[in-house]
mmCIF file of C-alpha atoms in Angstrom:
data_model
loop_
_atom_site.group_PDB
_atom_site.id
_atom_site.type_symbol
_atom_site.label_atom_id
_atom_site.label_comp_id
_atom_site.label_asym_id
_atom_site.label_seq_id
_atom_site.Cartn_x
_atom_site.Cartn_y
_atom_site.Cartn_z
ATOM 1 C CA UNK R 1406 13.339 0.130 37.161
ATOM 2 C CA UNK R 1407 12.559 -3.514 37.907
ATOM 3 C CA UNK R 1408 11.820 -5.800 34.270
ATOM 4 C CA UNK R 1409 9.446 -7.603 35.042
ATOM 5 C CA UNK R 1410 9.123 -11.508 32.707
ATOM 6 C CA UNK R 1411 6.581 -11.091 29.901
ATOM 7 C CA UNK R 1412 2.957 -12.401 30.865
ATOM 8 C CA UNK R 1413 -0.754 -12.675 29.314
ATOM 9 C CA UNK R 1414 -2.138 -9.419 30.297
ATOM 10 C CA UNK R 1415 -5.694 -9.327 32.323
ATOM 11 C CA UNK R 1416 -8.945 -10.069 31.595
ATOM 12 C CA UNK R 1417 -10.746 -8.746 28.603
ATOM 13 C CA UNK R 1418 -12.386 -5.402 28.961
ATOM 14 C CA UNK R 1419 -16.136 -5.219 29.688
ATOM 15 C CA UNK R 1420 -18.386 -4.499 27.114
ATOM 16 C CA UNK R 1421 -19.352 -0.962 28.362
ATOM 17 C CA UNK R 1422 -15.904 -0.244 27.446
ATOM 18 C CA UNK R 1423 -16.416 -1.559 23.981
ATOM 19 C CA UNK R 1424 -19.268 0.682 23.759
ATOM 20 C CA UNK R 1425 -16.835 3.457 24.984
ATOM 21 C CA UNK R 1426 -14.024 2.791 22.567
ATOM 22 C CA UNK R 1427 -16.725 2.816 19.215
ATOM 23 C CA UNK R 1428 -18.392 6.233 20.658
ATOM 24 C CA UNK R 1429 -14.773 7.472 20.779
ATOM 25 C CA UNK R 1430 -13.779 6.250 17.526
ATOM 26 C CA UNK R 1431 -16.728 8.153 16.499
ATOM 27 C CA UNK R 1432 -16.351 11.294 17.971
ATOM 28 C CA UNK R 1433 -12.605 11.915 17.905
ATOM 29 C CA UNK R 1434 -11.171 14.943 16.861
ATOM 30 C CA UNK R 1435 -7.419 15.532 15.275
ATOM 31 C CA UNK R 1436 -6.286 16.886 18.516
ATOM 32 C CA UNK R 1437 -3.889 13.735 18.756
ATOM 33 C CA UNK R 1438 -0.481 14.277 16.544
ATOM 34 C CA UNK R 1439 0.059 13.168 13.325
ATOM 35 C CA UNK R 1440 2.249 10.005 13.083
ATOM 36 C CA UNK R 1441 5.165 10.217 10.291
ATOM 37 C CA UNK R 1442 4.839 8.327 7.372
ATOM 38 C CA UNK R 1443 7.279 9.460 3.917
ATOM 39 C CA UNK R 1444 4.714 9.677 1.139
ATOM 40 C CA UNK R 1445 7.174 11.184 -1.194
ATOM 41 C CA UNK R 1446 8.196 8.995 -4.823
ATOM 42 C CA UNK R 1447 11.308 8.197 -3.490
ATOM 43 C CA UNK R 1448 9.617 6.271 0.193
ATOM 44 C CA UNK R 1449 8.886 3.060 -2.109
ATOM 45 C CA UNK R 1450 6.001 2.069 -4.692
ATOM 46 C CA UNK R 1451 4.057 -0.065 -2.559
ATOM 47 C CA UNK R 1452 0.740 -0.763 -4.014
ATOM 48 C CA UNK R 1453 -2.528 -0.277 -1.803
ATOM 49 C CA UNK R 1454 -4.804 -1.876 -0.882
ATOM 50 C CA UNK R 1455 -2.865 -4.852 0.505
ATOM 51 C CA UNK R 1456 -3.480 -7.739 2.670
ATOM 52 C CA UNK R 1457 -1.613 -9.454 5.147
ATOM 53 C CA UNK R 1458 -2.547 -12.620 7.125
ATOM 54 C CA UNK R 1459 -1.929 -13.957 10.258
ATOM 55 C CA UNK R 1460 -3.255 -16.415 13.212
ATOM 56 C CA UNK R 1461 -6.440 -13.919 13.508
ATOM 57 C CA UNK R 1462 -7.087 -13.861 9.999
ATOM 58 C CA UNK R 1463 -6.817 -11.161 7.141
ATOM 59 C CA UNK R 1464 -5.954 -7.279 7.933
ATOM 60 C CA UNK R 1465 -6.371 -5.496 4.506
ATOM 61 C CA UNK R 1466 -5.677 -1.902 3.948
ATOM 62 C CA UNK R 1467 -6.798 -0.067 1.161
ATOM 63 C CA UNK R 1468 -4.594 3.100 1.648
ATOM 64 C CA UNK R 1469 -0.941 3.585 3.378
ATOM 65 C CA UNK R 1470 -2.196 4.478 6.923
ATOM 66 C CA UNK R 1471 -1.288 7.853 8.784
ATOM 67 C CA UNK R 1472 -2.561 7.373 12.040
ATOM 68 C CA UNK R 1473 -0.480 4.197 13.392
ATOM 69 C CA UNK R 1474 -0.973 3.185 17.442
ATOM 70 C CA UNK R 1475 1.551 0.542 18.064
ATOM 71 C CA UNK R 1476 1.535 -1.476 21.536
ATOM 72 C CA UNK R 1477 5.014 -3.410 22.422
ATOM 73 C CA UNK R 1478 8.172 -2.409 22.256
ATOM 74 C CA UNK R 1479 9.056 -4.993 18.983
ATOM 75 C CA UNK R 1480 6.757 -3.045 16.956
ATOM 76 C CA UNK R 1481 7.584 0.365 18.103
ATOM 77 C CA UNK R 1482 11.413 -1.138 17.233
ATOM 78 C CA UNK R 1483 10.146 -2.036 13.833
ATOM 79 C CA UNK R 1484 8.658 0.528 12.997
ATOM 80 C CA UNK R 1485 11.062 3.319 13.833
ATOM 81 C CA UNK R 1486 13.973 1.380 11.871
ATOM 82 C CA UNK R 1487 11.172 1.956 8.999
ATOM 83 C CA UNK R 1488 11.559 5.247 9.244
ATOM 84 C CA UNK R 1489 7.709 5.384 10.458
ATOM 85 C CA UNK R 1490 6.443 7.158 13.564
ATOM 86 C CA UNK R 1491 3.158 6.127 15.361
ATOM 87 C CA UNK R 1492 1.065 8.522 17.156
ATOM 88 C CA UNK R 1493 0.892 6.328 19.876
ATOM 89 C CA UNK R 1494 2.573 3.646 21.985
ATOM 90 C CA UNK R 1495 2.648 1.731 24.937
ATOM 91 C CA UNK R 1496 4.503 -1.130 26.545
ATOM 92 C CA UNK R 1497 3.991 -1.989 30.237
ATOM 93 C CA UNK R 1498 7.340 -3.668 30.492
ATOM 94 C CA UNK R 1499 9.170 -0.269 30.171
ATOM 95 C CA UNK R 1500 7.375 1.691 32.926
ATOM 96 C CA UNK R 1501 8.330 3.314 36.444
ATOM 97 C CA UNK R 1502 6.913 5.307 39.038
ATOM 98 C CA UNK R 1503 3.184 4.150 38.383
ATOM 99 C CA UNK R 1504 3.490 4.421 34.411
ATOM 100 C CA UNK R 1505 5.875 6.990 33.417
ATOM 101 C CA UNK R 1506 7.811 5.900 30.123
ATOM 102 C CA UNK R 1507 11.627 4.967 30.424
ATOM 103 C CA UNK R 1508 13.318 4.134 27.487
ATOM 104 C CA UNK R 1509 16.791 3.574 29.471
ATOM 105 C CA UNK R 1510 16.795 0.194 29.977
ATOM 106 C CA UNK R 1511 15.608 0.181 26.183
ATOM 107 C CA UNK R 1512 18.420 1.820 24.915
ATOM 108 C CA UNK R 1513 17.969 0.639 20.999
ATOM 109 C CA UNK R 1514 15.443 2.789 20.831
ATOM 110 C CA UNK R 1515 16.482 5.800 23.384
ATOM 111 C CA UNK R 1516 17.087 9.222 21.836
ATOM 112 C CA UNK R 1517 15.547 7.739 18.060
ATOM 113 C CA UNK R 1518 11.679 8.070 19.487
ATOM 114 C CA UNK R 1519 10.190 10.735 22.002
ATOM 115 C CA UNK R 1520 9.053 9.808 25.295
ATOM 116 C CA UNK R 1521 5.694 12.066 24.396
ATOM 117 C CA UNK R 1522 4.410 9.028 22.112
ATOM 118 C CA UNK R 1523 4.010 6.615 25.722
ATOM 119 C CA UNK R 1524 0.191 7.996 26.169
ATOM 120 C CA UNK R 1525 -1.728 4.887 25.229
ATOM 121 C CA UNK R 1526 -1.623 3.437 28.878
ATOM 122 C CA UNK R 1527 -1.565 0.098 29.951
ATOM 123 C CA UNK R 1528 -3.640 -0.085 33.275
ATOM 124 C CA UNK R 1529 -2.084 -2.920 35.426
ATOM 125 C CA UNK R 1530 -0.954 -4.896 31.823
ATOM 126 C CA UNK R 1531 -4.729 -4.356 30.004
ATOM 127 C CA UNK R 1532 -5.302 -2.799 26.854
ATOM 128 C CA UNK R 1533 -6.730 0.532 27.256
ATOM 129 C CA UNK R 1534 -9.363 0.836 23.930
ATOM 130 C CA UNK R 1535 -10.636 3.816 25.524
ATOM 131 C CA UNK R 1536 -7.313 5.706 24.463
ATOM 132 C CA UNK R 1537 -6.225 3.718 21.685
ATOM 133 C CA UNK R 1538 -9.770 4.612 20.359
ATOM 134 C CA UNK R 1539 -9.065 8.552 20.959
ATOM 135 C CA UNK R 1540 -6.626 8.907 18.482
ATOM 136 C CA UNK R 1541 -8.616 7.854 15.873
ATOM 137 C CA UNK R 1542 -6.417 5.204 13.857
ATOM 138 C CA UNK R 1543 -5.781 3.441 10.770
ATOM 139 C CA UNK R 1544 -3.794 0.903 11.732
ATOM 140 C CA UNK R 1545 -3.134 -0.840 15.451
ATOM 141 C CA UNK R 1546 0.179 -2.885 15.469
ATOM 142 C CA UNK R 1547 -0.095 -5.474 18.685
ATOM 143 C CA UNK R 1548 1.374 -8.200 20.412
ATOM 144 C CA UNK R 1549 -0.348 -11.786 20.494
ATOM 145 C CA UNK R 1550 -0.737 -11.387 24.127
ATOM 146 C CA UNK R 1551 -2.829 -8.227 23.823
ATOM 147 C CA UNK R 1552 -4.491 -9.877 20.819
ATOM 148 C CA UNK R 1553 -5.496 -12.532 23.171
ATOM 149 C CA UNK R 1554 -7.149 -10.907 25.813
ATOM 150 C CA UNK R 1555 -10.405 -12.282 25.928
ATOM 151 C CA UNK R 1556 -12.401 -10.282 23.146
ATOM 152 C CA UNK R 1557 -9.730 -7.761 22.962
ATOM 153 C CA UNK R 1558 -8.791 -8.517 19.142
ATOM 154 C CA UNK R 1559 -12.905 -8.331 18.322
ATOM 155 C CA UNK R 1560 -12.736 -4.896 20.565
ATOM 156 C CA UNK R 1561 -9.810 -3.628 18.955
ATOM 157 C CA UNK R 1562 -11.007 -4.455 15.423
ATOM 158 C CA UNK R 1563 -14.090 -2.296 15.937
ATOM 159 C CA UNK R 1564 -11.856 0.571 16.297
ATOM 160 C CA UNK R 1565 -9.918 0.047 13.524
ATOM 161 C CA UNK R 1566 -7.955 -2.963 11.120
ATOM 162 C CA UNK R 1567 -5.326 -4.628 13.854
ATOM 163 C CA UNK R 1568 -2.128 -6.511 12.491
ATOM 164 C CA UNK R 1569 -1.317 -8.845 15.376
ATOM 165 C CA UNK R 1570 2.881 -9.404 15.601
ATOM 166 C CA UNK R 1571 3.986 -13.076 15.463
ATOM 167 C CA UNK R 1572 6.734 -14.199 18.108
ATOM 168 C CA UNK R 1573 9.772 -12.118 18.922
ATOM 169 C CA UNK R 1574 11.482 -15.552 17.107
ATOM 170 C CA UNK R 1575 9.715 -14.073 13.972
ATOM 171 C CA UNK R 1576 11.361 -10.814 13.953
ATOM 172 C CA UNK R 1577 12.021 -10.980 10.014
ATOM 173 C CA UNK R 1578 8.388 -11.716 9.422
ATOM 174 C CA UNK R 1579 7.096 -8.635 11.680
ATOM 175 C CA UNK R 1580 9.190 -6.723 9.979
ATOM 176 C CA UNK R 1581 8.551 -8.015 6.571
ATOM 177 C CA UNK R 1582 4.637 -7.671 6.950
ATOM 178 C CA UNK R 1583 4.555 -4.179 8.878
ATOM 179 C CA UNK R 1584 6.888 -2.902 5.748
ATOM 180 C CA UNK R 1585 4.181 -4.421 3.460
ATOM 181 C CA UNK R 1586 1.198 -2.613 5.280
ATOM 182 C CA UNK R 1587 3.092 0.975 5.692
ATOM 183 C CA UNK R 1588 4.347 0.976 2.006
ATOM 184 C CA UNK R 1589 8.191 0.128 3.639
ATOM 185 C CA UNK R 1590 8.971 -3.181 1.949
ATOM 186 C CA UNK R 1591 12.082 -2.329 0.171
ATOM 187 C CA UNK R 1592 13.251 -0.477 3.825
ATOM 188 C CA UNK R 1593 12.195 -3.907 5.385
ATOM 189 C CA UNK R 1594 14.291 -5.662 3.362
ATOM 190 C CA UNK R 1595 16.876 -3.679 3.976
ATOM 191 C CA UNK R 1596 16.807 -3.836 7.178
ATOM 192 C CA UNK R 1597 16.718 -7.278 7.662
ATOM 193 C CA UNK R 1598 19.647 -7.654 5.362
ATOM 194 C CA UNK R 1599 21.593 -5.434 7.203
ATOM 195 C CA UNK R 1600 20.743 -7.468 10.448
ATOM 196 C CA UNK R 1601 21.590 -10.713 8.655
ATOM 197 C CA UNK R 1602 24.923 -9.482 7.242
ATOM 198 C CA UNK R 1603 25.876 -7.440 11.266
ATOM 199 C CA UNK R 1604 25.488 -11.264 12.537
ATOM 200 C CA UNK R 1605 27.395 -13.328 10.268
ATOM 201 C CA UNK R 1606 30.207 -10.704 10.099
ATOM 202 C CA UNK R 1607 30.572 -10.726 13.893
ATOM 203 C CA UNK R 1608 31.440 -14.351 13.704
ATOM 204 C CA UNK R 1609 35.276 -13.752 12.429
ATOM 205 C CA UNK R 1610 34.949 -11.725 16.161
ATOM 206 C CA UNK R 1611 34.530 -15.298 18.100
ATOM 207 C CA UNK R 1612 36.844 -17.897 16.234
ATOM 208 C CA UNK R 1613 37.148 -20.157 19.177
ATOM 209 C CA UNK R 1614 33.086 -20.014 19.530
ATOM 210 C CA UNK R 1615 32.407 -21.532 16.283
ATOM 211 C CA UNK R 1616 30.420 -24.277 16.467
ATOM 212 C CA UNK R 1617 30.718 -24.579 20.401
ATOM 213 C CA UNK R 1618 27.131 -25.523 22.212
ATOM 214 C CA UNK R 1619 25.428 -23.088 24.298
ATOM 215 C CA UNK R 1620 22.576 -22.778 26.831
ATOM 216 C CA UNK R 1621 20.520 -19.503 27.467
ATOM 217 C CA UNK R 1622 18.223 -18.581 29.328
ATOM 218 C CA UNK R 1623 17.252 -16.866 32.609
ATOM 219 C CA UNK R 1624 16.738 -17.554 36.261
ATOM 220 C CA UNK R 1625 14.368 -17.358 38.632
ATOM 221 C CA UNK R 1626 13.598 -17.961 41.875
ATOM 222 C CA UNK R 1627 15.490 -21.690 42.257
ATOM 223 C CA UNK R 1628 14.589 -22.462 38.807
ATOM 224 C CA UNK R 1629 16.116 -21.781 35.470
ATOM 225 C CA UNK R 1630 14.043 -21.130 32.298
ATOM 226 C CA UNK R 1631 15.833 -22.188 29.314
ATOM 227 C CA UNK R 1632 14.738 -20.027 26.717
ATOM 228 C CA UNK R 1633 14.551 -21.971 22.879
ATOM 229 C CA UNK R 1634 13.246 -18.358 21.356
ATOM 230 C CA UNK R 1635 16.698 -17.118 21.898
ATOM 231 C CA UNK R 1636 18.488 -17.706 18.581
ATOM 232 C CA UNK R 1637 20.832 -14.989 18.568
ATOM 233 C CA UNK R 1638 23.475 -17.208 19.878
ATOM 234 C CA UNK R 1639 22.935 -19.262 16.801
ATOM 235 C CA UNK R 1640 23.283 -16.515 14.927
ATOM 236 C CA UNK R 1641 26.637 -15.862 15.941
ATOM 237 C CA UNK R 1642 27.767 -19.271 15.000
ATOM 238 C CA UNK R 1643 27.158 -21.225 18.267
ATOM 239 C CA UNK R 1644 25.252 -24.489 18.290
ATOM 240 C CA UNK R 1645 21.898 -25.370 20.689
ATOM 241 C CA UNK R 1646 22.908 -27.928 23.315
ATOM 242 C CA UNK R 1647 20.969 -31.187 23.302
ATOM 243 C CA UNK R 1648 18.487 -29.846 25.855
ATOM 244 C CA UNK R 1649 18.379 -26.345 24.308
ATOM 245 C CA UNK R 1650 14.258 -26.452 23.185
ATOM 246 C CA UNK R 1651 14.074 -25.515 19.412
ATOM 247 C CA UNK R 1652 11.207 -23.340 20.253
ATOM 248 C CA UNK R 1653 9.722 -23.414 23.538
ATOM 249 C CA UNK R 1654 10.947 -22.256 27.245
ATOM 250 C CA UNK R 1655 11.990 -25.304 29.074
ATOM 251 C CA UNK R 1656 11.638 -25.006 33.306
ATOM 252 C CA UNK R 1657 14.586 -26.719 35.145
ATOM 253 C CA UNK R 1658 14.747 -26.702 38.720
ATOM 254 C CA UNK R 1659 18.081 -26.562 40.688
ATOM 255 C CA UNK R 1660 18.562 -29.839 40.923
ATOM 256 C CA UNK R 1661 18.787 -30.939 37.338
ATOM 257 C CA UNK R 1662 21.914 -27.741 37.292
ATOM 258 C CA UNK R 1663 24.140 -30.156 36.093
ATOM 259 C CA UNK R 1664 22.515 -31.569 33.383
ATOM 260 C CA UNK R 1665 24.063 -28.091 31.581
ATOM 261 C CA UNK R 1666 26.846 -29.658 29.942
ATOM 262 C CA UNK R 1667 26.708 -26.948 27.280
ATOM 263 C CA UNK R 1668 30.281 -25.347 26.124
ATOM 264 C CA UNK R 1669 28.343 -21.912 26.792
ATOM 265 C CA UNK R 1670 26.239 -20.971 29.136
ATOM 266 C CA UNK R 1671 24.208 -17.139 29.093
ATOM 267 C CA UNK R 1672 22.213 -16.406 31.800
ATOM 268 C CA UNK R 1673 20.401 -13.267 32.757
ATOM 269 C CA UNK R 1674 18.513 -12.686 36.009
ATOM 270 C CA UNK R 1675 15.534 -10.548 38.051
ATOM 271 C CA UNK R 1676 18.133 -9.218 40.515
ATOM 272 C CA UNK R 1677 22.015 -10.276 41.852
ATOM 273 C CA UNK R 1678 19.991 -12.219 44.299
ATOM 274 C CA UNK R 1679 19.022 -14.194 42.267
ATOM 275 C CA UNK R 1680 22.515 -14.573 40.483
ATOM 276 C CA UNK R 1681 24.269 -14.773 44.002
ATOM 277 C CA UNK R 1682 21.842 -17.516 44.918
ATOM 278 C CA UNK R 1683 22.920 -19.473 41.418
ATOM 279 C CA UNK R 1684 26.392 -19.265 41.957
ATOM 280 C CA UNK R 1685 26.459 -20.510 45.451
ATOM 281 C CA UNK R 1686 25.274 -24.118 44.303
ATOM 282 C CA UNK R 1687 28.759 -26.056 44.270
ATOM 283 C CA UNK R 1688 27.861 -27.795 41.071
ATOM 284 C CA UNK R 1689 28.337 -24.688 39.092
ATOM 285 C CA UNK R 1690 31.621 -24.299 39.176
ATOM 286 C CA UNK R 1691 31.963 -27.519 38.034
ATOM 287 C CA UNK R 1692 30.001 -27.075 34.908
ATOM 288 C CA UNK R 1693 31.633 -27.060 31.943
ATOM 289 C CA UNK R 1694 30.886 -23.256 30.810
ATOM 290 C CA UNK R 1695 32.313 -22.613 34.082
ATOM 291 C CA UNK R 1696 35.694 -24.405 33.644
ATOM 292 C CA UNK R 1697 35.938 -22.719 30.303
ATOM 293 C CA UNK R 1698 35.510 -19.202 31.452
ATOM 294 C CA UNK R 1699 31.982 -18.915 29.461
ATOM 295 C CA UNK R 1700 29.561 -18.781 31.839
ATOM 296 C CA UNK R 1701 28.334 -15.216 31.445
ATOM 297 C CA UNK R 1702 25.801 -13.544 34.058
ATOM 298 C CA UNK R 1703 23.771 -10.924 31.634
ATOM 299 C CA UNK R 1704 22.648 -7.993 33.755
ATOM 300 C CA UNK R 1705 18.682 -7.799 34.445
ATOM 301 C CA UNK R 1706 18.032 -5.181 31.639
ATOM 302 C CA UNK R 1707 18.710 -7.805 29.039
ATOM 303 C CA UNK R 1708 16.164 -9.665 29.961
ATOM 304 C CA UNK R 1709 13.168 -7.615 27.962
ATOM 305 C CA UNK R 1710 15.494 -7.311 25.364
ATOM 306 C CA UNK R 1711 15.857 -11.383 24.555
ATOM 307 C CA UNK R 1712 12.083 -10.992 24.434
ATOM 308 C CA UNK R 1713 11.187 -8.364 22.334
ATOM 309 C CA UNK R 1714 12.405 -8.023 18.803
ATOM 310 C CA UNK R 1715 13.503 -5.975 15.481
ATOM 311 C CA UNK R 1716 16.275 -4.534 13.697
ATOM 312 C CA UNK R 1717 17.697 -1.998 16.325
ATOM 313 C CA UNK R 1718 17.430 -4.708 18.684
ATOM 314 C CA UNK R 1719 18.915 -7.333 17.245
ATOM 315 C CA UNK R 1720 21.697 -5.288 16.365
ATOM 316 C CA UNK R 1721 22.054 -4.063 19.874
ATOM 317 C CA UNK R 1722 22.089 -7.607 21.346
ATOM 318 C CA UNK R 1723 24.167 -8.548 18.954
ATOM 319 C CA UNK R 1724 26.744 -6.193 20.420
ATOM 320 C CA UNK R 1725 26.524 -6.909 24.029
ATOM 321 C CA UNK R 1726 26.654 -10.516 23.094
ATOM 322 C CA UNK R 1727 30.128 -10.166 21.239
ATOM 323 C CA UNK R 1728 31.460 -7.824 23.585
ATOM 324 C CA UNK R 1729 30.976 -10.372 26.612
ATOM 325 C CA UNK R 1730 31.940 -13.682 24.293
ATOM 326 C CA UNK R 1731 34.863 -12.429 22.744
ATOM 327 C CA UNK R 1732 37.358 -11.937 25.800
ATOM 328 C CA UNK R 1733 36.367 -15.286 26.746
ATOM 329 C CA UNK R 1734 39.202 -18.155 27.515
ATOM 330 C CA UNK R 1735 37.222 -20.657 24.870
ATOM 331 C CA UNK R 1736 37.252 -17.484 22.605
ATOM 332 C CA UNK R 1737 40.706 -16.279 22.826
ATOM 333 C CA UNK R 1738 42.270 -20.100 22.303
ATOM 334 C CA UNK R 1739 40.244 -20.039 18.700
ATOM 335 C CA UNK R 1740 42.727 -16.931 17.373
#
């Protein structure tokens, strides 16, 4: 399976297919399954209705929803460490042969969610409201990019309310607001506590990292994208490098390779091509992450898991990240 980098899905859908999507809304049966929500005492006391706001305004429930469609893999993440199953999902990032569902190069959520729940469809990256529409639900969980689509929030909001996901830099505040509007808040505490408390305990595993600068990011095609939503490094105790962007994803071309001065460097790329290519430069050896032994070449599948977010994630980078930091030269002085 080739990852492909996240991009703004196409253009809006026409309006016939709006027209579609309501008559379906309409007419739809209860063929589709039943998504899994605990409703016993013991799930939590969350009170209904409640409201939850965000860039495109107010989504208010009035009643913990039971029929949940969730597009992108950070929500279907979210929502299964919730202990909530949607009826439907779909994320074009994890596809092969045409549109067939692979969770393997998701493996956070592999064996904890059924393949069977990949039967939104995402033609060519759009939303398809024709088959969100068909399952008649209560509740659609999307990304900003599919919220931005043109009309596709106003076509989407026909069909039912739509909570649209912040940043995967936000992960605590997805998770916080999708616990609110499924009745989970005390499990989306937890979970984010648990997340919280994985990361700063892995520190005492990278001693001689403490403190130490990094750069992340990925590369592409002669370029390097330095990626500032990347904060797990932080996490672990590492420190942003001067021209590590707080927030945004900073392009450097080849040339500027040695202005990476960082004590770590992380890099993850489309294909070993692409790595090969890097690594040929002569300056790179020179580079300080080089000379310390902490320039680390992350293999392509990590590369849709930097940008997509929530609790099994973050615990699963968390995990490759110590594993490939912690037999490091830099590392191994620091114990």
């Amino acid at each position: 399976m080739t990852l492909t980098r996240p991009r703004r899905r196409g253009a809006a859908l026409a309006a016939a297919l709006l027209s579609t999507a309501l008559l379906l809304t309409a007419c739809s049966g209860n063929d589709a399954p039943e998504g899994t929500i605990d409703n016993s005492p013991a799930a939590g006391n969350d009170a209904f209705p409640v409201t939850v706001t965000t860039t495109y305004g107010e989504t208010t429930l009035y009643e913990k929803p039971e029929r949940i469609v969730a597009l992108g893999m950070s929500n279907l993440d979210i929502l299964t460490s919730l202990g909530v199953t949607p009826v439907a999902f779909a994320d074009d990032g994890y596809t092969v042969n045409g549109g067939s569902p692979d969770f393997s190069n998701a493996p956070w959520v592999d064996g904890k969610v059924s393949a069977d729940l990949w039967d939104v469809g995402l033609a060519d990256g759009e939303v398809n409201a024709e088959a969100i529409a068909a399952y008649d639900p209560d509740l659609l969980i999307v990304g900003t990019r599919d919220a931005e689509d043109g009309n596709m929030y106003e076509t989407l909001s026909e069909i039912a309310p739509v909570y649209v996901s912040p940043s995967a830099s936000e992960w605590q505040k997805d998770t916080t607001e999708i616990g609110q509007l499924t009745g989970k808040s005390t499990e989306a505490e937890e979970q984010i506590a648990a997340v919280e408390k994985a990361y700063e305990d892995a520190q005492s595993s990278l001693p001689g990292l403490q403190g130490r600068t990094y750069n992340i990011g990925a590369l592409d095609a002669g370029e390097i994208w330095i990626e500032g939503p990347w904060t797990f490094l932080s996490d672990l105790g590492l420190v942003p490098a001067d021209n590590q962007p707080a927030e945004d994803i900073q392009n450097m071309s080849m040339e500027n390779v040695d202005q990476l001065q960082a004590d770590v460097m992380v890099l993850v790329a489309y294909d070993d091509a692409t790595t090969d290519t890097f690594k040929s430069d002569p300056r790179v050896a020179s580079l300080p992450s080089s000379e310390n032994g902490t320039l680390i070449y992350l293999p392509a599948n990590f590369l849709g898991a930097a940008h997509r977010a929530g609790p099994l994630n973050r615990l699963w980078v968390k995990d490759q990240m110590v594993s490939y930091l912690e037999k490091t030269p830099l590392n191994q002085e620091g114990n």
